[in-house]
Amino acid sequence: MFDEEHPPPHLPFKHWMRYMAAVPKGFLRYQVLELLNEKPLSDSEITNEIEKTNGCWKPNPGSVYPLLAWLQDIKRFKKHYYNLL
């Protein structure tokens, strides 16, 4: 379909995810930190916000919750409503 002579067109984020076989390593962490930089969110609110990518990406709770637990362990977040310190 696409090759070096015919690369995919530059598309907005929601279309970009369709061309990816998997989410790049570290992308979930980036996305969570971007959301929390805007406002405090609960764990379910974080997941719901990420799912608003027009169905392009729905993160697995098995990856979201361990990430939030890890961020709590390194003292970056308060529990219940996650907020950057």
PDB file of C-alpha atoms in Angstrom:
ATOM      1  CA  MET A   1       0.000   0.000   0.000  1.00  0.00           C
ATOM      2  CA  PHE A   2       2.615   2.556   1.114  1.00  0.00           C
ATOM      3  CA  ASP A   3       6.341   2.364   0.411  1.00  0.00           C
ATOM      4  CA  GLU A   4       9.319   4.715   0.225  1.00  0.00           C
ATOM      5  CA  GLU A   5       8.129   6.169  -3.080  1.00  0.00           C
ATOM      6  CA  HIS A   6       4.523   6.537  -1.905  1.00  0.00           C
ATOM      7  CA  PRO A   7       4.491   7.332   1.836  1.00  0.00           C
ATOM      8  CA  PRO A   8       1.173   7.853   3.630  1.00  0.00           C
ATOM      9  CA  PRO A   9      -0.019  11.454   3.630  1.00  0.00           C
ATOM     10  CA  HIS A  10       0.521  13.538   6.759  1.00  0.00           C
ATOM     11  CA  LEU A  11      -2.719  13.096   8.661  1.00  0.00           C
ATOM     12  CA  PRO A  12      -4.120  14.395  11.945  1.00  0.00           C
ATOM     13  CA  PHE A  13      -3.603  12.302  15.079  1.00  0.00           C
ATOM     14  CA  LYS A  14      -6.905  10.420  14.827  1.00  0.00           C
ATOM     15  CA  HIS A  15      -5.971   9.109  11.383  1.00  0.00           C
ATOM     16  CA  TRP A  16      -2.341   8.511  12.286  1.00  0.00           C
ATOM     17  CA  MET A  17      -3.281   5.778  14.752  1.00  0.00           C
ATOM     18  CA  ARG A  18      -4.928   3.763  11.957  1.00  0.00           C
ATOM     19  CA  TYR A  19      -1.557   3.335  10.262  1.00  0.00           C
ATOM     20  CA  MET A  20       0.268   2.210  13.375  1.00  0.00           C
ATOM     21  CA  ALA A  21       0.489  -1.506  14.162  1.00  0.00           C
ATOM     22  CA  ALA A  22       0.899  -0.683  17.840  1.00  0.00           C
ATOM     23  CA  VAL A  23       1.017   2.371  20.029  1.00  0.00           C
ATOM     24  CA  PRO A  24       4.613   3.630  20.321  1.00  0.00           C
ATOM     25  CA  LYS A  25       6.410   2.859  23.569  1.00  0.00           C
ATOM     26  CA  GLY A  26       5.929   5.673  26.070  1.00  0.00           C
ATOM     27  CA  PHE A  27       2.925   7.141  24.269  1.00  0.00           C
ATOM     28  CA  LEU A  28       0.459   6.279  27.039  1.00  0.00           C
ATOM     29  CA  ARG A  29       2.668   7.973  29.624  1.00  0.00           C
ATOM     30  CA  TYR A  30       2.906  11.047  27.409  1.00  0.00           C
ATOM     31  CA  GLN A  31      -0.859  11.125  26.853  1.00  0.00           C
ATOM     32  CA  VAL A  32      -1.639  10.767  30.567  1.00  0.00           C
ATOM     33  CA  LEU A  33       0.809  13.517  31.515  1.00  0.00           C
ATOM     34  CA  GLU A  34      -0.623  15.822  28.846  1.00  0.00           C
ATOM     35  CA  LEU A  35      -4.149  15.292  30.183  1.00  0.00           C
ATOM     36  CA  LEU A  36      -3.090  15.856  33.781  1.00  0.00           C
ATOM     37  CA  ASN A  37      -1.208  18.982  32.807  1.00  0.00           C
ATOM     38  CA  GLU A  38      -4.572  20.462  31.781  1.00  0.00           C
ATOM     39  CA  LYS A  39      -6.577  19.546  34.914  1.00  0.00           C
ATOM     40  CA  PRO A  40      -6.885  16.971  37.719  1.00  0.00           C
ATOM     41  CA  LEU A  41      -8.661  13.784  36.629  1.00  0.00           C
ATOM     42  CA  SER A  42      -9.733  10.519  38.223  1.00  0.00           C
ATOM     43  CA  ASP A  43      -8.479   7.238  36.799  1.00  0.00           C
ATOM     44  CA  SER A  44     -11.725   6.580  34.922  1.00  0.00           C
ATOM     45  CA  GLU A  45     -11.778  10.150  33.577  1.00  0.00           C
ATOM     46  CA  ILE A  46      -8.258   9.660  32.226  1.00  0.00           C
ATOM     47  CA  THR A  47      -9.315   6.504  30.394  1.00  0.00           C
ATOM     48  CA  ASN A  48     -12.459   8.183  29.044  1.00  0.00           C
ATOM     49  CA  GLU A  49     -10.493  11.181  27.754  1.00  0.00           C
ATOM     50  CA  ILE A  50      -8.016   8.946  25.954  1.00  0.00           C
ATOM     51  CA  GLU A  51     -10.877   6.972  24.399  1.00  0.00           C
ATOM     52  CA  LYS A  52     -12.138  10.184  22.757  1.00  0.00           C
ATOM     53  CA  THR A  53      -9.738   9.622  19.842  1.00  0.00           C
ATOM     54  CA  ASN A  54     -12.734   8.850  17.620  1.00  0.00           C
ATOM     55  CA  GLY A  55     -12.352   5.133  18.200  1.00  0.00           C
ATOM     56  CA  CYS A  56      -8.765   5.106  16.934  1.00  0.00           C
ATOM     57  CA  TRP A  57      -7.275   3.989  20.230  1.00  0.00           C
ATOM     58  CA  LYS A  58      -8.812   2.532  23.336  1.00  0.00           C
ATOM     59  CA  PRO A  59      -6.155   1.922  25.986  1.00  0.00           C
ATOM     60  CA  ASN A  60      -6.285  -1.294  27.938  1.00  0.00           C
ATOM     61  CA  PRO A  61      -7.023  -0.740  31.646  1.00  0.00           C
ATOM     62  CA  GLY A  62      -4.243  -3.263  32.251  1.00  0.00           C
ATOM     63  CA  SER A  63      -1.800  -0.648  31.005  1.00  0.00           C
ATOM     64  CA  VAL A  64      -3.459   2.508  32.379  1.00  0.00           C
ATOM     65  CA  TYR A  65      -3.801   1.477  36.031  1.00  0.00           C
ATOM     66  CA  PRO A  66      -0.232   0.153  36.453  1.00  0.00           C
ATOM     67  CA  LEU A  67       1.048   3.408  34.941  1.00  0.00           C
ATOM     68  CA  LEU A  68      -0.985   5.441  37.446  1.00  0.00           C
ATOM     69  CA  ALA A  69       0.238   3.240  40.318  1.00  0.00           C
ATOM     70  CA  TRP A  70       3.837   3.720  39.168  1.00  0.00           C
ATOM     71  CA  LEU A  71       3.372   7.496  38.982  1.00  0.00           C
ATOM     72  CA  GLN A  72       1.990   7.447  42.536  1.00  0.00           C
ATOM     73  CA  ASP A  73       4.972   5.393  43.710  1.00  0.00           C
ATOM     74  CA  ILE A  74       7.442   7.937  42.372  1.00  0.00           C
ATOM     75  CA  LYS A  75       5.490  10.680  44.158  1.00  0.00           C
ATOM     76  CA  ARG A  76       4.257  12.473  41.058  1.00  0.00           C
ATOM     77  CA  PHE A  77       0.531  12.225  41.786  1.00  0.00           C
ATOM     78  CA  LYS A  78      -2.015  12.422  44.545  1.00  0.00           C
ATOM     79  CA  LYS A  79      -4.412   9.495  44.821  1.00  0.00           C
ATOM     80  CA  HIS A  80      -8.061   9.571  43.656  1.00  0.00           C
ATOM     81  CA  TYR A  81      -7.778  12.720  41.570  1.00  0.00           C
ATOM     82  CA  TYR A  82      -4.472  12.553  39.807  1.00  0.00           C
ATOM     83  CA  ASN A  83      -2.790  15.913  39.646  1.00  0.00           C
ATOM     84  CA  LEU A  84       0.751  16.920  38.753  1.00  0.00           C
ATOM     85  CA  LEU A  85       2.672  17.980  41.852  1.00  0.00           C
TER      86      LEU A  85
END
